[in-house]
Each structure stands twice: as structure tokens, then as C-alpha cells.
mmCIF file of C-alpha atoms and ligand atoms in Angstrom:
data_model
loop_
_atom_site.group_PDB
_atom_site.id
_atom_site.type_symbol
_atom_site.label_atom_id
_atom_site.label_comp_id
_atom_site.label_asym_id
_atom_site.label_seq_id
_atom_site.Cartn_x
_atom_site.Cartn_y
_atom_site.Cartn_z
ATOM 1 C CA MET A 192 5.105 124.618 110.793
ATOM 2 C CA ARG A 193 6.610 123.762 113.950
ATOM 3 C CA GLU A 194 5.055 122.241 116.776
ATOM 4 C CA GLN A 195 5.307 124.301 120.028
ATOM 5 C CA ARG A 196 4.463 124.354 123.868
ATOM 6 C CA ILE A 197 1.183 125.917 124.308
ATOM 7 C CA ASP A 198 0.984 128.543 127.107
ATOM 8 C CA LEU A 199 -2.079 128.384 128.758
ATOM 9 C CA ALA A 200 -1.450 130.922 131.321
ATOM 10 C CA PRO A 201 -4.741 132.728 132.182
ATOM 11 C CA ASP A 202 -4.398 136.048 130.386
ATOM 12 C CA HIS A 203 -8.109 135.526 129.276
ATOM 13 C CA ASP A 204 -10.574 137.934 129.387
ATOM 14 C CA LEU A 205 -14.245 137.050 129.226
ATOM 15 C CA SER A 206 -15.516 140.203 127.868
ATOM 16 C CA ARG A 207 -13.492 139.752 124.931
ATOM 17 C CA VAL A 208 -15.548 136.703 124.191
ATOM 18 C CA PRO A 209 -18.222 137.868 121.399
ATOM 19 C CA ASP A 210 -21.510 137.408 121.630
ATOM 20 C CA GLY A 211 -23.611 135.670 119.300
ATOM 21 C CA VAL A 212 -21.102 133.632 117.121
ATOM 22 C CA GLY A 213 -22.156 131.808 114.240
ATOM 23 C CA GLY A 214 -25.926 132.416 115.542
ATOM 24 C CA LEU A 215 -24.844 130.816 119.181
ATOM 25 C CA SER A 216 -25.460 132.161 122.415
ATOM 26 C CA ARG A 217 -22.514 133.499 124.044
ATOM 27 C CA ARG A 218 -23.049 130.729 126.852
ATOM 28 C CA GLU A 219 -23.280 128.483 123.836
ATOM 29 C CA PHE A 220 -20.162 129.254 122.011
ATOM 30 C CA LEU A 221 -18.492 129.159 125.509
ATOM 31 C CA ARG A 222 -19.726 125.457 126.029
ATOM 32 C CA TYR A 223 -18.345 124.828 122.384
ATOM 33 C CA CYS A 224 -14.996 126.258 122.450
ATOM 34 C CA THR A 225 -14.695 124.006 125.850
ATOM 35 C CA GLY A 226 -15.839 120.861 124.337
ATOM 36 C CA VAL A 227 -13.110 121.803 121.518
ATOM 37 C CA ALA A 228 -10.571 122.047 124.122
ATOM 38 C CA LEU A 229 -11.280 118.707 125.778
ATOM 39 C CA THR A 230 -11.396 117.477 122.329
ATOM 40 C CA LEU A 231 -8.025 118.719 121.762
ATOM 41 C CA GLY A 232 -6.952 117.090 125.034
ATOM 42 C CA LEU A 233 -6.223 120.839 126.810
ATOM 43 C CA ALA A 234 -7.413 122.052 129.876
ATOM 44 C CA PRO A 235 -10.977 123.561 129.745
ATOM 45 C CA VAL A 236 -9.435 126.948 130.665
ATOM 46 C CA ALA A 237 -8.082 126.617 126.743
ATOM 47 C CA GLY A 238 -11.618 126.794 125.757
ATOM 48 C CA LEU A 239 -11.596 130.579 126.636
ATOM 49 C CA ARG A 240 -8.555 131.342 124.369
ATOM 50 C CA ILE A 241 -10.185 129.279 121.498
ATOM 51 C CA ALA A 242 -13.147 131.249 122.213
ATOM 52 C CA GLU A 243 -11.540 134.977 122.166
ATOM 53 C CA ALA A 244 -9.561 133.739 119.027
ATOM 54 C CA ALA A 245 -12.382 132.184 117.099
ATOM 55 C CA GLY A 246 -14.800 135.274 117.702
ATOM 56 C CA ASN A 247 -12.014 137.567 116.375
ATOM 57 C CA PRO A 248 -12.955 138.457 112.617
ATOM 58 C CA ALA A 249 -9.053 139.391 112.328
ATOM 59 C CA ARG A 250 -7.750 136.060 113.257
ATOM 60 C CA ARG A 251 -9.813 134.290 110.174
ATOM 61 C CA PRO A 252 -7.685 132.333 108.322
ATOM 62 C CA SER A 253 -8.416 132.249 104.507
ATOM 63 C CA VAL A 254 -8.980 128.791 103.010
ATOM 64 C CA ILE A 255 -7.984 127.473 99.820
ATOM 65 C CA TRP A 256 -10.257 124.032 99.691
ATOM 66 C CA LEU A 257 -9.545 121.633 96.698
ATOM 67 C CA HIS A 258 -11.044 118.054 95.417
ATOM 68 C CA GLY A 259 -9.161 115.261 93.910
ATOM 69 C CA GLN A 260 -10.156 111.705 93.213
ATOM 70 C CA GLU A 261 -13.235 111.056 95.834
ATOM 71 C CA CYS A 262 -16.737 111.043 96.572
ATOM 72 C CA THR A 263 -17.250 114.396 98.281
ATOM 73 C CA GLY A 264 -17.501 112.474 101.412
ATOM 74 C CA PRO A 265 -15.616 114.925 103.696
ATOM 75 C CA THR A 266 -17.309 117.895 102.448
ATOM 76 C CA GLU A 267 -20.903 116.117 102.935
ATOM 77 C CA THR A 268 -19.400 115.018 106.480
ATOM 78 C CA LEU A 269 -18.872 118.766 107.561
ATOM 79 C CA LEU A 270 -22.204 119.561 105.890
ATOM 80 C CA ARG A 271 -23.786 117.524 108.557
ATOM 81 C CA ALA A 272 -21.548 119.049 111.342
ATOM 82 C CA GLU A 273 -24.123 120.777 113.749
ATOM 83 C CA HIS A 274 -21.719 122.379 116.016
ATOM 84 C CA PRO A 275 -21.136 124.702 114.361
ATOM 85 C CA ARG A 276 -23.044 124.034 111.233
ATOM 86 C CA LEU A 277 -20.690 124.563 108.155
ATOM 87 C CA GLU A 278 -22.506 127.873 107.178
ATOM 88 C CA ARG A 279 -21.550 129.334 110.732
ATOM 89 C CA LEU A 280 -17.920 127.725 110.322
ATOM 90 C CA ILE A 281 -17.242 129.402 106.964
ATOM 91 C CA LEU A 282 -19.212 133.049 108.063
ATOM 92 C CA ASP A 283 -17.636 133.146 111.600
ATOM 93 C CA MET A 284 -14.428 131.426 111.952
ATOM 94 C CA ILE A 285 -12.613 130.985 108.555
ATOM 95 C CA SER A 286 -13.084 132.683 105.333
ATOM 96 C CA LEU A 287 -13.409 129.983 102.818
ATOM 97 C CA ASP A 288 -12.363 131.545 99.465
ATOM 98 C CA TYR A 289 -12.116 128.832 97.228
ATOM 99 C CA HIS A 290 -14.359 125.554 97.261
ATOM 100 C CA GLU A 291 -15.222 123.786 94.336
ATOM 101 C CA THR A 292 -18.427 122.107 95.651
ATOM 102 C CA LEU A 293 -19.646 124.848 97.189
ATOM 103 C CA ALA A 294 -18.984 127.733 95.146
ATOM 104 C CA ALA A 295 -21.645 129.554 93.521
ATOM 105 C CA ALA A 296 -19.710 131.004 90.614
ATOM 106 C CA ALA A 297 -18.007 128.108 87.968
ATOM 107 C CA GLY A 298 -15.497 128.187 85.347
ATOM 108 C CA HIS A 299 -12.825 131.084 84.531
ATOM 109 C CA GLN A 300 -14.739 133.201 86.969
ATOM 110 C CA VAL A 301 -13.966 130.665 90.066
ATOM 111 C CA GLU A 302 -10.778 130.073 88.791
ATOM 112 C CA ALA A 303 -9.966 133.767 88.829
ATOM 113 C CA ALA A 304 -11.544 134.033 92.305
ATOM 114 C CA LYS A 305 -9.019 131.381 93.640
ATOM 115 C CA HIS A 306 -6.105 132.802 92.254
ATOM 116 C CA ALA A 307 -6.950 136.116 93.874
ATOM 117 C CA ALA A 308 -7.567 134.521 96.974
ATOM 118 C CA MET A 309 -4.193 133.369 97.052
ATOM 119 C CA GLU A 310 -2.530 136.134 95.837
ATOM 120 C CA ALA A 311 -3.796 138.380 98.365
ATOM 121 C CA ASN A 312 -3.216 135.601 101.021
ATOM 122 C CA ALA A 313 0.159 134.317 100.232
ATOM 123 C CA GLY A 314 2.129 132.628 102.935
ATOM 124 C CA LYS A 315 -1.139 132.732 105.279
ATOM 125 C CA TYR A 316 -3.894 130.793 103.978
ATOM 126 C CA LEU A 317 -4.733 127.331 104.657
ATOM 127 C CA LEU A 318 -4.983 124.757 102.092
ATOM 128 C CA VAL A 319 -7.342 121.798 102.649
ATOM 129 C CA VAL A 320 -7.383 119.014 99.942
ATOM 130 C CA GLU A 321 -9.835 116.338 99.445
ATOM 131 C CA GLY A 322 -9.456 113.077 97.453
ATOM 132 C CA SER A 323 -6.342 111.350 96.205
ATOM 133 C CA VAL A 324 -4.302 112.482 93.257
ATOM 134 C CA PRO A 325 -3.704 110.688 90.359
ATOM 135 C CA THR A 326 0.142 110.531 89.228
ATOM 136 C CA LYS A 327 0.134 108.080 86.368
ATOM 137 C CA ASP A 328 0.226 109.581 82.902
ATOM 138 C CA GLY A 329 0.824 113.047 84.208
ATOM 139 C CA GLY A 330 -2.018 112.872 86.357
ATOM 140 C CA ILE A 331 -4.475 113.023 83.216
ATOM 141 C CA TYR A 332 -7.272 111.102 85.151
ATOM 142 C CA CYS A 333 -8.529 113.968 87.312
ATOM 143 C CA LYS A 334 -8.713 117.398 85.502
ATOM 144 C CA ILE A 335 -9.911 120.789 86.834
ATOM 145 C CA ALA A 336 -10.185 123.699 84.657
ATOM 146 C CA ASN A 337 -8.593 121.678 81.938
ATOM 147 C CA LYS A 338 -5.165 121.104 84.579
ATOM 148 C CA PRO A 339 -4.472 118.046 86.284
ATOM 149 C CA VAL A 340 -5.361 117.856 89.787
ATOM 150 C CA LEU A 341 -1.598 116.893 90.394
ATOM 151 C CA GLN A 342 -0.524 120.660 89.035
ATOM 152 C CA HIS A 343 -3.393 122.451 91.037
ATOM 153 C CA VAL A 344 -2.333 121.171 94.601
ATOM 154 C CA GLN A 345 1.247 121.579 93.622
ATOM 155 C CA GLU A 346 0.484 125.145 93.010
ATOM 156 C CA ALA A 347 -1.714 125.771 95.751
ATOM 157 C CA ALA A 348 0.746 124.313 98.243
ATOM 158 C CA GLU A 349 3.491 126.646 97.016
ATOM 159 C CA HIS A 350 2.219 129.617 99.484
ATOM 160 C CA ALA A 351 0.210 127.724 102.044
ATOM 161 C CA ALA A 352 0.863 128.226 105.532
ATOM 162 C CA ALA A 353 -0.465 124.901 106.515
ATOM 163 C CA ILE A 354 -2.030 122.123 104.681
ATOM 164 C CA VAL A 355 -4.518 119.782 105.370
ATOM 165 C CA ALA A 356 -5.190 116.510 103.877
ATOM 166 C CA PHE A 357 -8.754 115.509 104.991
ATOM 167 C CA GLY A 358 -10.645 112.206 104.560
ATOM 168 C CA SER A 359 -8.358 108.976 104.025
ATOM 169 C CA CYS A 360 -8.264 109.549 100.192
ATOM 170 C CA ALA A 361 -6.354 112.717 100.635
ATOM 171 C CA ALA A 362 -4.213 111.404 103.627
ATOM 172 C CA TRP A 363 -3.039 108.168 101.821
ATOM 173 C CA GLY A 364 -4.608 107.317 98.465
ATOM 174 C CA GLY A 365 -8.141 105.849 100.140
ATOM 175 C CA VAL A 366 -10.094 103.451 97.898
ATOM 176 C CA GLN A 367 -8.450 104.536 94.733
ATOM 177 C CA SER A 368 -4.920 103.462 95.591
ATOM 178 C CA ALA A 369 -6.091 99.781 96.371
ATOM 179 C CA GLY A 370 -4.546 97.375 93.962
ATOM 180 C CA PRO A 371 -4.226 97.460 91.091
ATOM 181 C CA ASN A 372 -4.376 101.197 91.553
ATOM 182 C CA PRO A 373 -4.424 101.660 87.820
ATOM 183 C CA THR A 374 -4.519 105.815 88.107
ATOM 184 C CA GLY A 375 -1.437 105.868 90.392
ATOM 185 C CA ALA A 376 -3.311 107.322 93.422
ATOM 186 C CA LYS A 377 -1.474 108.904 95.988
ATOM 187 C CA GLY A 378 -2.289 110.602 99.120
ATOM 188 C CA ILE A 379 -1.215 114.756 99.646
ATOM 189 C CA LYS A 380 1.420 113.941 101.775
ATOM 190 C CA ASP A 381 3.456 111.975 98.833
ATOM 191 C CA ILE A 382 3.296 114.227 96.289
ATOM 192 C CA LEU A 383 4.492 117.700 98.287
ATOM 193 C CA PRO A 384 7.687 116.241 99.439
ATOM 194 C CA GLY A 385 9.173 118.364 102.204
ATOM 195 C CA LYS A 386 5.787 119.954 103.179
ATOM 196 C CA THR A 387 4.327 119.366 106.489
ATOM 197 C CA VAL A 388 0.614 117.814 105.843
ATOM 198 C CA VAL A 389 -1.665 117.348 108.530
ATOM 199 C CA ASN A 390 -3.273 114.212 107.734
ATOM 200 C CA ILE A 391 -7.185 113.591 108.981
ATOM 201 C CA PRO A 392 -8.085 110.333 107.587
ATOM 202 C CA GLY A 393 -11.652 108.488 107.517
ATOM 203 C CA CYS A 394 -14.052 107.500 105.122
ATOM 204 C CA PRO A 395 -15.704 109.779 105.932
ATOM 205 C CA PRO A 396 -13.432 111.554 108.495
ATOM 206 C CA ASN A 397 -14.748 112.839 111.510
ATOM 207 C CA PRO A 398 -15.544 116.836 111.175
ATOM 208 C CA TYR A 399 -14.924 117.428 114.606
ATOM 209 C CA ASN A 400 -11.418 116.504 114.349
ATOM 210 C CA PHE A 401 -11.012 118.774 111.499
ATOM 211 C CA LEU A 402 -12.770 122.106 113.345
ATOM 212 C CA ALA A 403 -10.525 121.391 116.499
ATOM 213 C CA THR A 404 -7.393 121.204 114.262
ATOM 214 C CA VAL A 405 -8.532 124.539 112.624
ATOM 215 C CA LEU A 406 -9.480 126.012 115.697
ATOM 216 C CA HIS A 407 -6.027 124.801 117.264
ATOM 217 C CA TYR A 408 -4.329 126.464 114.502
ATOM 218 C CA VAL A 409 -6.514 129.673 114.530
ATOM 219 C CA THR A 410 -5.831 130.116 118.378
ATOM 220 C CA PHE A 411 -2.383 129.004 119.246
ATOM 221 C CA GLY A 412 -0.831 129.328 115.588
ATOM 222 C CA THR A 413 0.308 126.194 115.454
ATOM 223 C CA LEU A 414 -0.612 122.634 114.488
ATOM 224 C CA PRO A 415 -1.379 119.988 117.060
ATOM 225 C CA ALA A 416 1.023 117.514 117.746
ATOM 226 C CA LEU A 417 1.106 114.544 114.999
ATOM 227 C CA ASP A 418 1.965 111.176 115.096
ATOM 228 C CA GLU A 419 4.259 109.120 112.945
ATOM 229 C CA GLY A 420 1.638 109.212 110.532
ATOM 230 C CA ASN A 421 1.048 113.128 110.453
ATOM 231 C CA ARG A 422 -2.372 112.505 112.388
ATOM 232 C CA PRO A 423 -3.241 114.877 115.173
ATOM 233 C CA LYS A 424 -2.278 112.628 118.272
ATOM 234 C CA PHE A 425 -5.495 114.322 120.236
ATOM 235 C CA ALA A 426 -7.720 112.523 117.563
ATOM 236 C CA TYR A 427 -5.475 109.360 116.487
ATOM 237 C CA GLY A 428 -3.546 108.400 119.630
ATOM 238 C CA ARG A 429 -5.731 105.293 121.013
ATOM 239 C CA LEU A 430 -7.042 102.122 119.703
ATOM 240 C CA ILE A 431 -10.787 101.990 119.003
ATOM 241 C CA HIS A 432 -10.799 98.694 120.615
ATOM 242 C CA GLU A 433 -9.659 100.647 123.983
ATOM 243 C CA ASN A 434 -12.740 102.631 123.881
ATOM 244 C CA CYS A 435 -15.468 100.266 122.432
ATOM 245 C CA GLU A 436 -18.556 100.293 124.049
ATOM 246 C CA ARG A 437 -18.788 96.492 123.014
ATOM 247 C CA ARG A 438 -15.345 95.812 124.884
ATOM 248 C CA PRO A 439 -16.700 94.013 128.076
ATOM 249 C CA HIS A 440 -18.284 91.490 125.215
ATOM 250 C CA PHE A 441 -14.968 91.027 123.658
ATOM 251 C CA ASP A 442 -13.484 90.439 127.294
ATOM 252 C CA ALA A 443 -16.174 87.961 128.107
ATOM 253 C CA GLY A 444 -15.767 86.041 124.672
ATOM 254 C CA ARG A 445 -19.220 87.015 123.844
ATOM 255 C CA PHE A 446 -19.095 87.838 119.764
ATOM 256 C CA ALA A 447 -21.863 88.029 117.111
ATOM 257 C CA LEU A 448 -21.269 85.235 114.598
ATOM 258 C CA GLU A 449 -23.565 86.442 112.019
ATOM 259 C CA PHE A 450 -25.228 89.626 110.714
ATOM 260 C CA GLY A 451 -28.757 89.344 112.766
ATOM 261 C CA ASP A 452 -27.636 86.461 114.722
ATOM 262 C CA GLU A 453 -28.938 86.646 118.346
ATOM 263 C CA GLY A 454 -25.171 88.038 119.505
ATOM 264 C CA HIS A 455 -25.571 90.638 116.991
ATOM 265 C CA ARG A 456 -29.068 91.778 118.380
ATOM 266 C CA GLN A 457 -28.026 91.712 121.686
ATOM 267 C CA GLY A 458 -24.871 94.246 121.099
ATOM 268 C CA TRP A 459 -22.325 91.679 121.331
ATOM 269 C CA CYS A 460 -18.589 92.131 120.433
ATOM 270 C CA LEU A 461 -18.093 92.417 116.182
ATOM 271 C CA TYR A 462 -14.709 90.846 115.957
ATOM 272 C CA LYS A 463 -15.838 87.538 114.398
ATOM 273 C CA LEU A 464 -17.451 89.762 111.832
ATOM 274 C CA GLY A 465 -14.031 90.910 111.235
ATOM 275 C CA CYS A 466 -14.084 94.272 113.077
ATOM 276 C CA LYS A 467 -10.612 96.033 112.538
ATOM 277 C CA GLY A 468 -11.155 98.500 115.835
ATOM 278 C CA PRO A 469 -8.183 96.256 117.681
ATOM 279 C CA MET A 470 -5.700 97.792 115.128
ATOM 280 C CA THR A 471 -7.358 100.810 114.158
ATOM 281 C CA TYR A 472 -6.279 104.182 115.910
ATOM 282 C CA ALA A 473 -9.232 106.594 116.139
ATOM 283 C CA ASN A 474 -11.347 108.689 118.525
ATOM 284 C CA CYS A 475 -14.515 107.401 116.861
ATOM 285 C CA PRO A 476 -16.057 105.936 119.721
ATOM 286 C CA SER A 477 -15.448 108.923 121.910
ATOM 287 C CA ILE A 478 -16.870 111.825 119.564
ATOM 288 C CA LEU A 479 -19.254 110.059 117.690
ATOM 289 C CA PHE A 480 -20.593 110.810 114.205
ATOM 290 C CA ASN A 481 -23.659 113.148 113.276
ATOM 291 C CA ASP A 482 -23.912 115.174 116.075
ATOM 292 C CA LEU A 483 -22.093 115.184 119.217
ATOM 293 C CA GLY A 484 -23.631 113.581 122.273
ATOM 294 C CA ALA A 485 -26.617 112.690 120.192
ATOM 295 C CA GLY A 486 -24.675 110.860 117.301
ATOM 296 C CA THR A 487 -23.929 107.450 116.759
ATOM 297 C CA TRP A 488 -20.762 105.398 114.971
ATOM 298 C CA PRO A 489 -20.495 102.481 113.001
ATOM 299 C CA ILE A 490 -19.959 99.698 115.554
ATOM 300 C CA GLY A 491 -22.779 101.452 117.602
ATOM 301 C CA ILE A 492 -24.925 100.261 115.109
ATOM 302 C CA GLY A 493 -23.822 96.846 114.696
ATOM 303 C CA HIS A 494 -21.086 97.447 111.652
ATOM 304 C CA PRO A 495 -17.652 96.339 112.077
ATOM 305 C CA CYS A 496 -15.035 98.620 111.786
ATOM 306 C CA PHE A 497 -13.116 98.333 108.871
ATOM 307 C CA GLY A 498 -10.274 100.242 109.554
ATOM 308 C CA CYS A 499 -10.806 103.190 107.487
ATOM 309 C CA VAL A 500 -8.651 105.609 108.837
ATOM 310 C CA GLU A 501 -5.469 102.852 108.945
ATOM 311 C CA GLN A 502 -3.555 102.874 105.571
ATOM 312 C CA GLY A 503 -2.999 99.080 105.007
ATOM 313 C CA VAL A 504 -5.776 98.252 106.882
ATOM 314 C CA GLY A 505 -8.949 99.814 105.387
ATOM 315 C CA PHE A 506 -9.404 98.945 101.803
ATOM 316 C CA THR A 507 -6.682 96.503 101.536
ATOM 317 C CA ARG A 508 -7.543 94.063 104.357
ATOM 318 C CA GLY A 509 -10.141 91.578 103.913
ATOM 319 C CA VAL A 510 -13.639 93.008 105.226
ATOM 320 C CA PHE A 511 -14.075 89.218 107.437
ATOM 321 C CA GLN A 512 -10.521 88.922 107.514
ATOM 322 C CA LEU A 513 -9.663 88.789 111.415
ATOM 323 C CA SER A 514 -8.061 91.710 113.240
ATOM 324 C CA ASP A 515 -4.857 91.599 114.843
ATOM 325 C CA VAL A 516 -4.963 91.922 118.616
ATOM 326 C CA LEU A 517 -2.571 94.856 119.599
ATOM 327 C CA THR A 518 -3.478 94.646 123.175
ATOM 328 C CA HIS A 519 -5.124 92.324 125.486
ATOM 329 C CA ALA A 520 -5.494 93.838 128.423
ATOM 330 C CA PRO A 521 -8.989 95.227 129.602
ATOM 331 C CA PRO A 522 -8.919 98.941 129.239
ATOM 332 C CA ASN A 523 -8.793 101.493 131.886
ATOM 333 C CA ALA A 524 -7.418 99.107 134.330
ATOM 334 C CA PHE A 525 -3.907 98.782 134.022
ATOM 335 C CA PRO A 526 -1.056 100.749 131.532
ATOM 336 C CA PRO A 527 -1.269 99.878 127.987
ATOM 337 C CA ILE A 528 1.311 96.896 127.382
ATOM 338 C CA ALA A 529 2.131 97.877 123.687
ATOM 339 C CA ASP A 530 2.046 100.972 121.949
ATOM 340 C CA ARG A 531 1.736 101.863 118.439
ATOM 341 C CA GLN A 532 5.306 101.625 117.470
ATOM 342 C CA GLU A 533 5.389 98.130 118.791
ATOM 343 C CA HIS A 534 3.464 96.082 116.586
ATOM 344 C CA SER A 535 5.781 92.916 115.877
ATOM 345 C CA SER A 536 4.427 89.819 116.667
ATOM 346 C CA ALA A 537 7.288 89.355 119.039
ATOM 347 C CA THR A 538 6.237 92.295 121.083
ATOM 348 C CA VAL A 539 2.743 91.677 121.030
ATOM 349 C CA GLY A 540 3.626 87.703 122.262
ATOM 350 C CA ALA A 541 5.779 89.568 124.872
ATOM 351 C CA ALA A 542 2.746 92.020 126.018
ATOM 352 C CA ALA A 543 0.735 89.085 126.304
ATOM 353 C CA LEU A 544 3.168 87.470 128.333
ATOM 354 C CA ILE A 545 3.168 90.235 130.825
ATOM 355 C CA GLY A 546 -0.371 90.742 130.787
ATOM 356 C CA GLY A 547 -0.709 86.848 132.091
ATOM 357 C CA ALA A 548 2.126 87.543 134.538
ATOM 358 C CA VAL A 549 0.234 90.371 136.082
ATOM 359 C CA GLY A 550 -3.235 88.038 136.135
ATOM 360 C CA VAL A 551 -4.775 90.671 133.709
ATOM 361 C CA ALA A 552 -4.868 88.604 130.389
ATOM 362 C CA LEU A 553 -8.388 87.218 131.018
ATOM 363 C CA GLY A 554 -9.437 88.928 127.944
ATOM 364 C CA ALA A 555 -6.921 87.271 125.880
ATOM 365 C CA ALA A 556 -7.342 83.599 127.630
ATOM 366 C CA ALA A 557 -11.033 83.802 126.657
ATOM 367 C CA MET A 558 -10.226 84.822 123.081
ATOM 368 C CA ALA A 559 -7.525 81.949 123.062
ATOM 369 C CA ALA A 560 -10.022 79.463 124.085
ATOM 370 C CA LYS A 561 -12.897 80.768 121.543
ATOM 371 C CA LYS A 562 -10.658 80.797 118.761
ATOM 372 C CA ALA A 563 -9.551 77.149 119.314
ATOM 373 C CA LYS A 564 -13.220 76.240 119.982
ATOM 374 C CA PRO A 565 -15.268 78.183 117.853
ATOM 375 C CA ASP A 566 -18.347 76.148 118.346
ATOM 376 C CA ALA A 567 -18.219 76.616 122.140
ATOM 377 C CA GLU A 568 -19.859 80.248 122.008
ATOM 378 C CA PRO A 569 -22.274 80.693 124.856
ATOM 379 C CA SER A 570 -25.691 81.058 123.778
ATOM 380 C CA PRO A 571 -27.451 84.060 123.804
HETATM 381 FE FE1 SF4 B 299 -15.671 96.681 119.793
HETATM 382 FE FE2 SF4 B 299 -14.715 95.498 117.235
HETATM 383 FE FE3 SF4 B 299 -12.865 95.524 119.683
HETATM 384 FE FE4 SF4 B 299 -15.542 94.177 119.529
HETATM 385 S S1 SF4 B 299 -13.260 93.900 118.127
HETATM 386 S S2 SF4 B 299 -14.933 95.083 121.346
HETATM 387 S S3 SF4 B 299 -16.704 95.703 118.420
HETATM 388 S S4 SF4 B 299 -13.652 97.187 118.562
#
């Protein structure tokens, strides 16, 4: 599916926004849709168009949801979404025609239901896959209905209008693909050459990024803009390190050195405990987990980011291995001095020089001093 410009012309009509969608009042539903628009990086007025589309039963997409090698974390995370709850999403925003974990039926009956839904909605349904796909030995390491999941995914992708790989396992293989990768686990993109697959990685992935992607598709008929890893830019465009609440401590050279030490209890930066926030692109610090506004996230509760959304970082780089620092300037003060295409050491070095030249590399200088003299931590 091609990306296209979104027309935000205010042809909205508030009277077309329905009452009581998913058990939400009209006001709550509008507030929710405006939040989705802002998550997508769109103007608040786009929330009205999202509200009109999401509240229109005729525009509910059929969804076929498959599982591969995984822990069911992506479904679990969606079940714990509160705005709206999954059952509301199922009943009022999408038509979930097949889901292995949630289906009441089993065996031949549920397989028949899946095929019937795929035939009835050929070319129109949304295929969502969670879990990696084993490819070694003909894919025999994960079978459903006596058929390798590899075949299930290829078959369902044939007539899908759009494909979403939900979670790190589906996006790039996840933990199963870590060395020595005994099952030859791969992400969905790698087994469907030539198909556009939207990757929404995370372990677990954030349910709001999924909901926002689906609502973008339902409302505008297009996928959101994607980065070079096929991830929606609205969700994976910024470094965690740039939006982290502990960033002022990083810039000031205040680090937790052990779990439970005074710096850890004081909420200082987790860089020296192996935090991968400086090399991980995700909106976790902005939209949080568990519930919008009242939620939390790993770094917020004192656990270093382990880079679960980044291929080659999560499940690959040692948990306590120090992260590469891709940007040195404190956030919100100056334009970014390195972007995600420029990760070479030469570029980072040049960026640091530029930062030093304009006098904003105080954080980098503090870091360098701390690295050179690890015993010189300020006492909490
Ligand atoms: Fe936050 Fe981690 Fe960056 Fe420290 S290193 S500021 S904890 S993202």
C-alpha cells in the first residue's frame, strides 16, 4: 500500500460522530480520537475524521490475527489497553474474525471460520501477525492445525490489504532469532518478499501504537509514514534518550551504579547499568504503558531500557554493555546533531565536535569525565 498525503480539509461534521462508541460517551470518544491524532503527529482536527471513521460500522476492517513463536505478549498488552479496551476495539472499531488465542471455537471449526473470513474479505482484510516464523527444516518447529505457521502466514498474506507485524518477534525475529537461532526464526518481512509489512516492534509492543496505526488505516485508507525498518515514524522517530525523564541526570553526570544504591533510589540516570535508551528509537517515554496518563514504563520504575524495539540491540547486546551515545546535545535546546541514518563513529564524532563548537556539549563533556574517572561519582 502506497503512502499518500493526508487531506485534513475540515469537511467534518460533528453530527456524523456517533454516540456511545465502545461504551464511551461521545465526549470521551472524541477526546480519545483527538489523542490518537496527536499520537500520529497530526493536527487535533484530524481527530474528528478519525472519530467519524472509527464510529462508522461500514468501515470496520476485517482482521485475521495469527500467532507464531512467541509468548503471546502482544495480545496480552492489547488486553490491558484501557483506552479503549480490546473488547471495545473488537466490537466497535475492527471486526476480529480470527484470533487463535481469543477464539471460542477450536480445531476444524475455527480453521473453517478463518478461511471463510479470508474468502469473504479477500483483498480487504488486515493481517496481523505476532511471533516469529521458524524457517529451518521446512518450518516444522511451529505448527498450527498440522501446518507450519510459515504456510499459514504466506497463505493469509496472499489476499491481505495490509500486513502488520506486531511485536519484536514478528518484526525481526525477536528472542528466538538470537544466536544460535536453532529454528531459523525470522520476522514476517523476511518471509514475505515484495509485500509491505508494517513493523510495530516491542517486547511487549505498545498497544497504542497498534491502535493508532489501525485507526490511521481505517480513517485515511493508507498506512502511516514508515522509516527504513518499516516502523511508523510517529512512534519510532525519536530516541528514548531525548525524551527520558532521567535525561537531566545524564547531562549532569549523575548515574546509578548498582541496583538499589542511593543514586538508583534517587532516580538518577541508568546509563551505567546498561540502559540502551541512547541508541533506541521509540515513543515509550511519551505514551507510557498500562494506561495513558496514569501509566508507567521500564525506565520510570528503575529498569534500564534493553532496546527491545531495535534489531541488533535487544536480545543481542549484553544487558550491562554500555550503550553507544548517538546524540550528545541536551534535548529541546538545539536541533538534533545526528539522525538515525548517520550512526557511523565518524558522524558521531563530528556531531560531538559541532556540539562542542557551539558550546552545548556539556553533557558529553560530563560523560567523558565520568567515564575517565568512574570513581569520581558525586555522592548522593
Ligand atoms: Fe534515560 Fe537511559 Fe538516557 Fe539515562 S541513558 S537518560 S536512563 S534513556
